[in-house]
mmCIF file with all atom_site columns, C-alpha atoms and ligand atoms in Angstrom:
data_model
loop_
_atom_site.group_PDB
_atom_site.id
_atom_site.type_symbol
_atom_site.label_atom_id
_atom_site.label_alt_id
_atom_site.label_comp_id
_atom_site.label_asym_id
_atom_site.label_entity_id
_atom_site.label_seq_id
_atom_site.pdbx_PDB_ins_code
_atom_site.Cartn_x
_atom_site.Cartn_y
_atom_site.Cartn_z
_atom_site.occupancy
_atom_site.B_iso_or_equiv
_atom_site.pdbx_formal_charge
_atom_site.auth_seq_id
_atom_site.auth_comp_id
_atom_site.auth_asym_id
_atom_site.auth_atom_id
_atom_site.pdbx_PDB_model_num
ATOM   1   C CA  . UNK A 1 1   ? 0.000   0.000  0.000   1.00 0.00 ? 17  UNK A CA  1
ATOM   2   C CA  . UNK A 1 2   ? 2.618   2.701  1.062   1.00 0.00 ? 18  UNK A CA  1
ATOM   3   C CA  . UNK A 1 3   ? 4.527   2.016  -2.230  1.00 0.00 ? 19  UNK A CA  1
ATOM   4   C CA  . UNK A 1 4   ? 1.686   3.776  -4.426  1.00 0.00 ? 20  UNK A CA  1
ATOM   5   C CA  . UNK A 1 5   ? 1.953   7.065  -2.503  1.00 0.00 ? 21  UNK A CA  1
ATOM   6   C CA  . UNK A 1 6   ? 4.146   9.572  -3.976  1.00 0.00 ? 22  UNK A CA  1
ATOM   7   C CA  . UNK A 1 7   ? 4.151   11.961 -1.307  1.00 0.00 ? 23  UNK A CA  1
ATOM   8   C CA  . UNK A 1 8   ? 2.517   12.848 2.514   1.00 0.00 ? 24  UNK A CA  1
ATOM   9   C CA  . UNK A 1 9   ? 0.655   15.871 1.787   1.00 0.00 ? 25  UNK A CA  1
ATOM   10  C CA  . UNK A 1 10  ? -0.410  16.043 5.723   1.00 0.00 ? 26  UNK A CA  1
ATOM   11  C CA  . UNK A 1 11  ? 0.945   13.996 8.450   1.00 0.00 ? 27  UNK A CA  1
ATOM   12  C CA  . UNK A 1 12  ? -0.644  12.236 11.220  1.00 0.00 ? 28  UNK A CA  1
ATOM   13  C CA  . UNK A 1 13  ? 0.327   15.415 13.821  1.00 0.00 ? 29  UNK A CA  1
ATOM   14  C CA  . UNK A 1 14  ? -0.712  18.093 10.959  1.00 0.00 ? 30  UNK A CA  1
ATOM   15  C CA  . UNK A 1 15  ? -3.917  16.191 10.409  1.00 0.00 ? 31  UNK A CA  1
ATOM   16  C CA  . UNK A 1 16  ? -4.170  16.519 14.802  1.00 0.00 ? 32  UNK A CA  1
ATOM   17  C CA  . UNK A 1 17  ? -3.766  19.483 14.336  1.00 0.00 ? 33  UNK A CA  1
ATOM   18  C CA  . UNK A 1 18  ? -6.285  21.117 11.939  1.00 0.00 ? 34  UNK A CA  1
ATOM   19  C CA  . UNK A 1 19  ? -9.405  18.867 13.931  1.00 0.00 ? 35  UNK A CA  1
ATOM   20  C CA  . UNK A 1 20  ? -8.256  20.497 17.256  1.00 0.00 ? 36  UNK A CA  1
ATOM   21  C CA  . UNK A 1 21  ? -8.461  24.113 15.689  1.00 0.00 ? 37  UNK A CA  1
ATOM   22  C CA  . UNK A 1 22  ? -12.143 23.001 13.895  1.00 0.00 ? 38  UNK A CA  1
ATOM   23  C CA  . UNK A 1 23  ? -13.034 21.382 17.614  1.00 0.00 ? 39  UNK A CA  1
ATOM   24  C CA  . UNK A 1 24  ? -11.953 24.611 19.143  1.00 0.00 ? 40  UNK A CA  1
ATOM   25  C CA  . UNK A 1 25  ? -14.335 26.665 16.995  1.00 0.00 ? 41  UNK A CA  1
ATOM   26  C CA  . UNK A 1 26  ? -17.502 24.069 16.792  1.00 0.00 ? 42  UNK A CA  1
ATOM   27  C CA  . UNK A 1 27  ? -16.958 24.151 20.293  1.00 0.00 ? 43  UNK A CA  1
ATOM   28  C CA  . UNK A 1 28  ? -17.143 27.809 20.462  1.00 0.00 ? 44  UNK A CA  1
ATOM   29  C CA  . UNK A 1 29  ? -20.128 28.263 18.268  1.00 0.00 ? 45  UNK A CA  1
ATOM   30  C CA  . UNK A 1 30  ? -22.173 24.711 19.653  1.00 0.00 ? 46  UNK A CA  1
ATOM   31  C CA  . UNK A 1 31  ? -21.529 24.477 23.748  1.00 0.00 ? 47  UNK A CA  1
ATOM   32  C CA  . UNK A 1 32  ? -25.143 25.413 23.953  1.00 0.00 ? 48  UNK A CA  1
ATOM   33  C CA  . UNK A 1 33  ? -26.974 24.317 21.244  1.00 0.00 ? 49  UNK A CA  1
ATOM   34  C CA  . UNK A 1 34  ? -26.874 20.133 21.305  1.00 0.00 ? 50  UNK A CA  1
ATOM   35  C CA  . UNK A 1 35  ? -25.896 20.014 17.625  1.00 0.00 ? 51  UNK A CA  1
ATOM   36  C CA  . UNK A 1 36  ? -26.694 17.057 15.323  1.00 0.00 ? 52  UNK A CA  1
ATOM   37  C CA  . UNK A 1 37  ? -24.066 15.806 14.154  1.00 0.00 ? 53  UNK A CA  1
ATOM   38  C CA  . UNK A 1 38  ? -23.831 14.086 10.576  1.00 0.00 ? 54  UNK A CA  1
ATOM   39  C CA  . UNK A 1 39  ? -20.551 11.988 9.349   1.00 0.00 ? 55  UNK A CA  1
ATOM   40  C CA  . UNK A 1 40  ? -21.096 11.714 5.445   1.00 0.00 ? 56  UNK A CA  1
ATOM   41  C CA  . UNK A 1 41  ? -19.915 7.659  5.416   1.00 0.00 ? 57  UNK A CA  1
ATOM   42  C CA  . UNK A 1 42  ? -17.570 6.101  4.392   1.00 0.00 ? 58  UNK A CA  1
ATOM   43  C CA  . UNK A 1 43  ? -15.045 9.167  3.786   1.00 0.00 ? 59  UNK A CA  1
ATOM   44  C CA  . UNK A 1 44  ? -15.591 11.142 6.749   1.00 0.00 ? 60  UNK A CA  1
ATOM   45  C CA  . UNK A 1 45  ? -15.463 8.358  9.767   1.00 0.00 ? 61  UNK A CA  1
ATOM   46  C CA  . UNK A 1 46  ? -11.539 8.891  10.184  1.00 0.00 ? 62  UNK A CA  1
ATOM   47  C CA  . UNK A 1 47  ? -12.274 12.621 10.758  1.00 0.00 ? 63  UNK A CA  1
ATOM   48  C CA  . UNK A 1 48  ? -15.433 12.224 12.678  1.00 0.00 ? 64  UNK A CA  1
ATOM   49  C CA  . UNK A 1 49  ? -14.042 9.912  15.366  1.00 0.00 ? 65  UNK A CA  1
ATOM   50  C CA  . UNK A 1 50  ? -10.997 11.857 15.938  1.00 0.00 ? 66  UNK A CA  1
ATOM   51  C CA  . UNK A 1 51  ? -13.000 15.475 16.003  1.00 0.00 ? 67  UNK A CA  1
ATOM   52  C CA  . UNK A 1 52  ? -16.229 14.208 18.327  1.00 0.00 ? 68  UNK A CA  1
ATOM   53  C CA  . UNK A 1 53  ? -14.033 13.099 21.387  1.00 0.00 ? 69  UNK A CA  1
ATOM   54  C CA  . UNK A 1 54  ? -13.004 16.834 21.342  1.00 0.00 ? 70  UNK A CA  1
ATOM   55  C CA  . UNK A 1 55  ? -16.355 18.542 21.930  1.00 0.00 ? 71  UNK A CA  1
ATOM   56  C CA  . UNK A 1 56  ? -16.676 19.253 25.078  1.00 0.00 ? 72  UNK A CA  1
ATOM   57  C CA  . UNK A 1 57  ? -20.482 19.721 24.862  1.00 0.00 ? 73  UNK A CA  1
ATOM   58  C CA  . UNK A 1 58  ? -23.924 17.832 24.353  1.00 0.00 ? 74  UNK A CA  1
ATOM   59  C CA  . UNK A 1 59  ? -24.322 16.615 20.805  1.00 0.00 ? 75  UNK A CA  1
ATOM   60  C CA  . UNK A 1 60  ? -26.201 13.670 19.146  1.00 0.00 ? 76  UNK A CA  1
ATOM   61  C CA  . UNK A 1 61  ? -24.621 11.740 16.102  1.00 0.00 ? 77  UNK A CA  1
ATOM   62  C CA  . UNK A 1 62  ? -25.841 10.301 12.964  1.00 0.00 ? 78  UNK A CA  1
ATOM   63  C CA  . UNK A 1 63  ? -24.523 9.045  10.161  1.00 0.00 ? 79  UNK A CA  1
ATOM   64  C CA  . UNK A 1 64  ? -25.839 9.535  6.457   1.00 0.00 ? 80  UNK A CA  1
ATOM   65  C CA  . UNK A 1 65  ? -24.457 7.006  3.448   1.00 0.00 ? 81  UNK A CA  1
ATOM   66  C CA  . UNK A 1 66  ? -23.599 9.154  0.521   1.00 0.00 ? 82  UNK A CA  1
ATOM   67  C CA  . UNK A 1 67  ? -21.329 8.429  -2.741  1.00 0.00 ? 83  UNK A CA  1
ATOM   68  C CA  . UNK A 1 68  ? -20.842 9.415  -6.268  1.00 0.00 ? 84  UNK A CA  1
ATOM   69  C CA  . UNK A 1 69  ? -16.952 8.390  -6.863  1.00 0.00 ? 85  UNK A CA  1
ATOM   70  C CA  . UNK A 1 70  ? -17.606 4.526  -7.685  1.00 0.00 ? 86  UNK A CA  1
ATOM   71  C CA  . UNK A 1 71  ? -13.807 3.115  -8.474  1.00 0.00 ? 87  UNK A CA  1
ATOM   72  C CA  . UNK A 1 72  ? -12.180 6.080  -9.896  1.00 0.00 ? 88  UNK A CA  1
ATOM   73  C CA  . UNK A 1 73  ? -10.833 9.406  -9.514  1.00 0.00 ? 89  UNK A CA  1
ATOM   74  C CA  . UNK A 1 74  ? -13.549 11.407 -11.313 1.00 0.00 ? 90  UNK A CA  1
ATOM   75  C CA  . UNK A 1 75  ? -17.234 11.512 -9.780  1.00 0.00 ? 91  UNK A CA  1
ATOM   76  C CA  . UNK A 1 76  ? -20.288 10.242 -12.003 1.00 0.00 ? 92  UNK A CA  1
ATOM   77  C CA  . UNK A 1 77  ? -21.967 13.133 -10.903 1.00 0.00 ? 93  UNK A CA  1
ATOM   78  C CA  . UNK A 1 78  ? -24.935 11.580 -9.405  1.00 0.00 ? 94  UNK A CA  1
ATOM   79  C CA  . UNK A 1 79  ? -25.171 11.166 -5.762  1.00 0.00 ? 95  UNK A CA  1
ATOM   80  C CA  . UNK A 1 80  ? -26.508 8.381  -4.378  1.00 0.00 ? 96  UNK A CA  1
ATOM   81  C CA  . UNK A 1 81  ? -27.784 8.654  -1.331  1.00 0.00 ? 97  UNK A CA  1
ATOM   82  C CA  . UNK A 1 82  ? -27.329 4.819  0.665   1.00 0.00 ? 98  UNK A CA  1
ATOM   83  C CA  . UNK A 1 83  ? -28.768 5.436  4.128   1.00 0.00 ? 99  UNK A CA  1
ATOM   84  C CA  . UNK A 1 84  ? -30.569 8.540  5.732   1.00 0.00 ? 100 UNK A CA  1
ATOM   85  C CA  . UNK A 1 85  ? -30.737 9.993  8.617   1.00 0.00 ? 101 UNK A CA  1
ATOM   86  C CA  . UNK A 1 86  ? -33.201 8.522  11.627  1.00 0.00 ? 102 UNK A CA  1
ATOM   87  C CA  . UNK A 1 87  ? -33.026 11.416 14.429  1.00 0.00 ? 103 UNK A CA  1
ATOM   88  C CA  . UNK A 1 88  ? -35.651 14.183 13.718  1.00 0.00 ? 104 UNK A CA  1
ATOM   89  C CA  . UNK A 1 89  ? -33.967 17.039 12.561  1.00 0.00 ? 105 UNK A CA  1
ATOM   90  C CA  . UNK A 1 90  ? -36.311 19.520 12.844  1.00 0.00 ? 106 UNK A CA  1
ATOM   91  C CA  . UNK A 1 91  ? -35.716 22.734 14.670  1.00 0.00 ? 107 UNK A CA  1
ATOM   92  C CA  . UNK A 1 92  ? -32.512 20.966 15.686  1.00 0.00 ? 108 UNK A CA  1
ATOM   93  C CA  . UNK A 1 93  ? -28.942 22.726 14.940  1.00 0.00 ? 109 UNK A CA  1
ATOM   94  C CA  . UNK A 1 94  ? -26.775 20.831 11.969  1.00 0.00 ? 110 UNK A CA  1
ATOM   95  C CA  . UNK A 1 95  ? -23.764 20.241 10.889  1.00 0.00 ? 111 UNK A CA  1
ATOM   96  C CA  . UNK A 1 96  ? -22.602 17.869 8.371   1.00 0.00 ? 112 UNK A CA  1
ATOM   97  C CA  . UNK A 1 97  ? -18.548 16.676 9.133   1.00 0.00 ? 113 UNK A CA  1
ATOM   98  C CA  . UNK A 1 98  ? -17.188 15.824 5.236   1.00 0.00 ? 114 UNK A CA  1
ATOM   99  C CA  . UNK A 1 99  ? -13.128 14.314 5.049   1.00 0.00 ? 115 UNK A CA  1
ATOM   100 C CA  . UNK A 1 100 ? -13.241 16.514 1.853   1.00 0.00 ? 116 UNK A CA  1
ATOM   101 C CA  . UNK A 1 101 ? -15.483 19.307 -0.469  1.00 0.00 ? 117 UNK A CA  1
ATOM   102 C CA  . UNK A 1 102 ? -14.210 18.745 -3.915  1.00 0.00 ? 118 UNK A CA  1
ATOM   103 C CA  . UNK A 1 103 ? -16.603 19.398 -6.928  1.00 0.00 ? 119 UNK A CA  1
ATOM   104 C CA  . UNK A 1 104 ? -19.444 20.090 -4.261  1.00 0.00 ? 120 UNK A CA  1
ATOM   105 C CA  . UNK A 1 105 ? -21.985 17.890 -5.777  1.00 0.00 ? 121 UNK A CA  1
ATOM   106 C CA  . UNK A 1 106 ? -22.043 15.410 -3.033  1.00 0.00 ? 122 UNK A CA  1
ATOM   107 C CA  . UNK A 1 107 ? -22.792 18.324 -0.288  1.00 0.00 ? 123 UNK A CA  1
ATOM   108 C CA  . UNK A 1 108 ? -24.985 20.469 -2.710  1.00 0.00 ? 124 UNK A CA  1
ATOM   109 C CA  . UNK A 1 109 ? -26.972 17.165 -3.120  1.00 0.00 ? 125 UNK A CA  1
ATOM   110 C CA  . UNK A 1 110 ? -26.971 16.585 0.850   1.00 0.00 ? 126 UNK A CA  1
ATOM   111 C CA  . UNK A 1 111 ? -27.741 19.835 2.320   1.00 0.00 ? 127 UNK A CA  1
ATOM   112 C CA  . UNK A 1 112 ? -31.295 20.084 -0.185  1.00 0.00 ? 128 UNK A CA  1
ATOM   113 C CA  . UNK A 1 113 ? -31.926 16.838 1.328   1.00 0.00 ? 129 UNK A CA  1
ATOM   114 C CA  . UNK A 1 114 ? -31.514 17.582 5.176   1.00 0.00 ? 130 UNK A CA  1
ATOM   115 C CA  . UNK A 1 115 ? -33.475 21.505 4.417   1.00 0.00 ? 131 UNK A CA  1
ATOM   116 C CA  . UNK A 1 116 ? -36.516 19.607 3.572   1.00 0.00 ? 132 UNK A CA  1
ATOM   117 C CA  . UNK A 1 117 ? -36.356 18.169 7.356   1.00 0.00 ? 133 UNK A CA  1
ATOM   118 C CA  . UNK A 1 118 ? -36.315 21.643 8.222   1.00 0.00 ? 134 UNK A CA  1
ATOM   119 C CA  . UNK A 1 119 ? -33.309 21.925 10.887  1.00 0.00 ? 135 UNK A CA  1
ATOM   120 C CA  . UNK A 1 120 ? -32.971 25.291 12.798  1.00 0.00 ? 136 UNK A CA  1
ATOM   121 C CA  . UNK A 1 121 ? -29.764 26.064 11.245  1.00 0.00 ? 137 UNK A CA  1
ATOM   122 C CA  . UNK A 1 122 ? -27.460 23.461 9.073   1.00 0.00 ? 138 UNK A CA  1
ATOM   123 C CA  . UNK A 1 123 ? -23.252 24.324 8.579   1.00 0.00 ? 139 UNK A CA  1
ATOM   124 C CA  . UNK A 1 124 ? -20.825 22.252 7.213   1.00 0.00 ? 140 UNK A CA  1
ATOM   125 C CA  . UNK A 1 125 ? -17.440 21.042 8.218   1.00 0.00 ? 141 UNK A CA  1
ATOM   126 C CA  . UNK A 1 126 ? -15.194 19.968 6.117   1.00 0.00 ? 142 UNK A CA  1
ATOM   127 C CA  . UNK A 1 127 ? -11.325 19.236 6.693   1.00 0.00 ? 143 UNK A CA  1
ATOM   128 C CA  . UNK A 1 128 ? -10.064 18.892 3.110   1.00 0.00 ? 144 UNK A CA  1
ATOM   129 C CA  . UNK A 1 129 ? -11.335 21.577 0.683   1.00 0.00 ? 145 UNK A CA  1
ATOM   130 C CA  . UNK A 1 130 ? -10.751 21.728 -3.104  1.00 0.00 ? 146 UNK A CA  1
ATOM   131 C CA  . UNK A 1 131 ? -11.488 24.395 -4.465  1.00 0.00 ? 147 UNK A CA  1
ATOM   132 C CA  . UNK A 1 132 ? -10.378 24.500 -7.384  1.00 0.00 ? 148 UNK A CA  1
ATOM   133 C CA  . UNK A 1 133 ? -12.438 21.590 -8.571  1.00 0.00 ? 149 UNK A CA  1
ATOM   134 C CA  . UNK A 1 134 ? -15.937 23.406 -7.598  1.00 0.00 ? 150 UNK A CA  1
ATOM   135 C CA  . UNK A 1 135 ? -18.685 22.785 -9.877  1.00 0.00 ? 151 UNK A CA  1
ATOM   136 C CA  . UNK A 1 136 ? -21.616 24.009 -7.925  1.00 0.00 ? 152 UNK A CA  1
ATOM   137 C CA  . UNK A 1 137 ? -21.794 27.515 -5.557  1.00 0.00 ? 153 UNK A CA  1
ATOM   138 C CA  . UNK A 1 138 ? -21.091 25.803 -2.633  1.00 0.00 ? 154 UNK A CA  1
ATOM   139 C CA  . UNK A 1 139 ? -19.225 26.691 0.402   1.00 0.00 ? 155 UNK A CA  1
ATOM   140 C CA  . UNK A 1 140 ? -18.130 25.043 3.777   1.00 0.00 ? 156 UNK A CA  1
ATOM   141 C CA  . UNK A 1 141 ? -18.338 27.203 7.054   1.00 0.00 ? 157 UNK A CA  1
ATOM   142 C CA  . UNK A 1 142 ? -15.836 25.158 8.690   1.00 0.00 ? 158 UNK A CA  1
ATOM   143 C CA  . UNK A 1 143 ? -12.832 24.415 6.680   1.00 0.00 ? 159 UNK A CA  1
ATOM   144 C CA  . UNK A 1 144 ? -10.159 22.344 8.068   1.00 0.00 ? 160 UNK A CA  1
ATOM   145 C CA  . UNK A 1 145 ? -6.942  23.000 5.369   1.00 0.00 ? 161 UNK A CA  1
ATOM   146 C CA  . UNK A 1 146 ? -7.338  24.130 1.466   1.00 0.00 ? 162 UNK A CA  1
ATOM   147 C CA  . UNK A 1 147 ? -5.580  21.716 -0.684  1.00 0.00 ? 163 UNK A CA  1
ATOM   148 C CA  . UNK A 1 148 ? -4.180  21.464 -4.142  1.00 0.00 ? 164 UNK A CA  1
ATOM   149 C CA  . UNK A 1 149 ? -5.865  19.707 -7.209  1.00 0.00 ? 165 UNK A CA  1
ATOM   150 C CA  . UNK A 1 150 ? -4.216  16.432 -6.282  1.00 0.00 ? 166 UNK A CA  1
ATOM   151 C CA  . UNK A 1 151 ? -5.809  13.007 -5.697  1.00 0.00 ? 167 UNK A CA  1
ATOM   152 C CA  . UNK A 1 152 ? -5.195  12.158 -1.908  1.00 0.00 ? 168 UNK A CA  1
ATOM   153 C CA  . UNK A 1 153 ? -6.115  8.752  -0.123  1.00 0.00 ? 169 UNK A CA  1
ATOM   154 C CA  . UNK A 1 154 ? -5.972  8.059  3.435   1.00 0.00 ? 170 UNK A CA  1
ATOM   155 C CA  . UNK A 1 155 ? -7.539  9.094  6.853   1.00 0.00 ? 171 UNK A CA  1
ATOM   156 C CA  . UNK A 1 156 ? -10.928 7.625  5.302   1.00 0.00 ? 172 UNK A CA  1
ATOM   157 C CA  . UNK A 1 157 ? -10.089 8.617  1.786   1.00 0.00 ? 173 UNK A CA  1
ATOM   158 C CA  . UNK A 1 158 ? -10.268 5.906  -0.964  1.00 0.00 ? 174 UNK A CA  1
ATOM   159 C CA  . UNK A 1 159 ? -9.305  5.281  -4.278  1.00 0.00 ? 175 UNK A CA  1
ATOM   160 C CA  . UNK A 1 160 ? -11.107 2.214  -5.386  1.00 0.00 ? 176 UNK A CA  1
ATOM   161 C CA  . UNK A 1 161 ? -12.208 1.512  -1.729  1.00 0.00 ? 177 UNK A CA  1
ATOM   162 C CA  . UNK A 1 162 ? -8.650  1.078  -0.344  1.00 0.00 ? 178 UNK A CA  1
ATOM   163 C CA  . UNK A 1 163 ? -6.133  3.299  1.285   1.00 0.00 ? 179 UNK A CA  1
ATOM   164 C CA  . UNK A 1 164 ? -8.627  4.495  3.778   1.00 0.00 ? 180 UNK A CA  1
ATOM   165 C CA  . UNK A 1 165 ? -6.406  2.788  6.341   1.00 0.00 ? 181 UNK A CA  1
ATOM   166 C CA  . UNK A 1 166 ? -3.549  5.136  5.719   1.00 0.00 ? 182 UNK A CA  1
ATOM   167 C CA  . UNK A 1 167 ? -2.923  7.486  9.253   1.00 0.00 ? 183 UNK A CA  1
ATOM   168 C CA  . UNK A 1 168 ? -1.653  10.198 7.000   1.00 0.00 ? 184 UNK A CA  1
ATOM   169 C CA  . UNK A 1 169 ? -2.991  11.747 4.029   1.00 0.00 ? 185 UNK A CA  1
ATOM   170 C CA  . UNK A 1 170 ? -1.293  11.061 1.166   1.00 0.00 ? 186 UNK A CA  1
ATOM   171 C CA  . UNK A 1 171 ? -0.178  11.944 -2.866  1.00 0.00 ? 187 UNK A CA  1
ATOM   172 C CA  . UNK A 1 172 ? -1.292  8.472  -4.941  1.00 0.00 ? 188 UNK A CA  1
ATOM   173 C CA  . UNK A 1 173 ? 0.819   8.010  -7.612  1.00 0.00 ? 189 UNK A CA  1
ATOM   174 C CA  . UNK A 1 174 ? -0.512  8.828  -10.895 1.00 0.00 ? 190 UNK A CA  1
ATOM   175 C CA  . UNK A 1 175 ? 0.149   5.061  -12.151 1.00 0.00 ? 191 UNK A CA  1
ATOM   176 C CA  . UNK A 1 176 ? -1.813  3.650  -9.592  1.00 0.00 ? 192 UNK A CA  1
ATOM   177 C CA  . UNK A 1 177 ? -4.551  4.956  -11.311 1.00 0.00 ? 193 UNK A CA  1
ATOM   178 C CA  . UNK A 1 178 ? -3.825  5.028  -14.919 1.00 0.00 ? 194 UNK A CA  1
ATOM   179 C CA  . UNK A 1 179 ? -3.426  1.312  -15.121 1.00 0.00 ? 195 UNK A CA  1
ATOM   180 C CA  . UNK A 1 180 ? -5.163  0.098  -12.455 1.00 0.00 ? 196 UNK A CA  1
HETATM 181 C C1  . PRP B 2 .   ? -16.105 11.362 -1.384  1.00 0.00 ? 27  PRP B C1  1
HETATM 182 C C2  . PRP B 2 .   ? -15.946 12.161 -0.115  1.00 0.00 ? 27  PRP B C2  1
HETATM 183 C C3  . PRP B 2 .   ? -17.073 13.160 -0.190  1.00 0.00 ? 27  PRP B C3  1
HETATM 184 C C4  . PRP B 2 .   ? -17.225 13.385 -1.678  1.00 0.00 ? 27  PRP B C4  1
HETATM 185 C C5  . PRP B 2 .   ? -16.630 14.699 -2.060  1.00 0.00 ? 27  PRP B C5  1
HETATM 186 O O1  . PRP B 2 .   ? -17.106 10.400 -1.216  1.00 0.00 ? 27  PRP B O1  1
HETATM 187 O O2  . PRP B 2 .   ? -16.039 11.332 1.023   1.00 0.00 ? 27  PRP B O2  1
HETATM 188 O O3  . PRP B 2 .   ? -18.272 12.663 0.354   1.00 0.00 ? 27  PRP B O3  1
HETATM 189 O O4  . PRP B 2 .   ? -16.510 12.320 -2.338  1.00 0.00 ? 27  PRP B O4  1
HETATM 190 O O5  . PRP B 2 .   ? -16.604 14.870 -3.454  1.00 0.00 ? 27  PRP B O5  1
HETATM 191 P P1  . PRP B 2 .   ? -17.514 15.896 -4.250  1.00 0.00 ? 27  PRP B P1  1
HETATM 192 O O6  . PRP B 2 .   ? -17.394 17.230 -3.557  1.00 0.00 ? 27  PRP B O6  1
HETATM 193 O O7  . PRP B 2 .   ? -16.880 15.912 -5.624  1.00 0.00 ? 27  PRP B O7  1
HETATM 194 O O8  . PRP B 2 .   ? -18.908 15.375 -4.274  1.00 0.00 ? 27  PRP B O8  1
HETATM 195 P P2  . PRP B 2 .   ? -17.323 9.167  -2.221  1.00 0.00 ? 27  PRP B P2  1
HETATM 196 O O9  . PRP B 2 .   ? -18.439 9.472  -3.176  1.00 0.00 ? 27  PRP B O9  1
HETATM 197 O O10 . PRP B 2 .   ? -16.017 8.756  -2.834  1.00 0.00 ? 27  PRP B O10 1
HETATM 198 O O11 . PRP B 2 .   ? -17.833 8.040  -1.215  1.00 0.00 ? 27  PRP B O11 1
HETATM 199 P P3  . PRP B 2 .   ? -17.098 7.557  0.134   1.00 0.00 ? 27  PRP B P3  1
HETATM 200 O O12 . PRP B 2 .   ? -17.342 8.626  1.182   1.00 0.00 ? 27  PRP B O12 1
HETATM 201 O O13 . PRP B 2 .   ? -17.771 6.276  0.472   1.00 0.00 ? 27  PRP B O13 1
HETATM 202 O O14 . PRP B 2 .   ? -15.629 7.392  -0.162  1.00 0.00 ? 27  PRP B O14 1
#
């Protein structure tokens, strides 16, 4: 596995580091409000797990199945969403924890979903973003780090539905992918 990275674009301690800093400010913007709050499986578990046992506060958890990728690198561009949410959401703060925002289409598709169960207020955290691959208006209100237009695996990121495994985030080599 570690022989189809081609670089560590964030390390195990840098990767501590940017969910303390998003704990610090949920925590500052949540203590008091008993938050719902939704890991986007499979991606986001890594992220979740670590960032939840540093919330000092009340909070409920739920978990929504959502995916677009398949096997690639490039998303089909229809979301599928696997599972739901069961807690009733409404009137209830929101936010939805994401490993990464890349074209937006799987959060543009998720957020119309959970406004029809007509939360009090719904945010999103996110620690990768990716700008530069946007294709819908969409913004996160918690961002952990902005990355390059690279394709990263690890910390619950997958190419093919491996390399989730990996404690760091990591560079897969071009070939990996080209001829799978
Ligand atoms: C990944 C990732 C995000 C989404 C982001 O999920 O976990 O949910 O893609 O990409 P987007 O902004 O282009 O929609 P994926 O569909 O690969 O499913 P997974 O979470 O099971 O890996």
């Amino acid at each position: 596995m570690l022989q189809d990275i081609e670089r560590v674009l964030l390390t195990q301690e840098e990767i501590a580091a940017h969910v303390a800093q998003l704990a610090a400010r949920l925590t500052a913007d949540y203590a008091e409000k008993d938050p719902v709050l939704i890991c986007v499986l499979k991606g986001a578990v890594n992220f979740f797990k670590d960032l939840v046992v540093q919330l000092p506060f009340h909070c409920e958890y739920e978990f929504v199945v959502a995916s677009s990728y398949g096997g690639g690198t490039q998303t089909s561009g229809s979301v599928q969403l696997r599972k739901d949410v069961f807690t009733d959401l409404r009137g209830r703060h929101v936010v939805v924890i994401e490993d990464i925002l890349d074209t937006g289409l799987t959060l543009d598709f998720l957020v119309a979903h959970l406004k029809t169960k007509e939360p009090a207020s719904l945010k999103i955290c996110t620690l990768l973003d990716k700008p530069s691959r946007r294709r819908v208006e969409l913004q996160a209100d918690y961002v952990g780090v902005t990355i390059p237009n690279e394709f990263v695996v690890g910390y619950g990121l997958d190419y093919n539905e491996h390399y989730r495994n990996l404690p760091f985030i990591g560079i897969l080599k071009p070939a990996v992918y080209s001829h799978p």
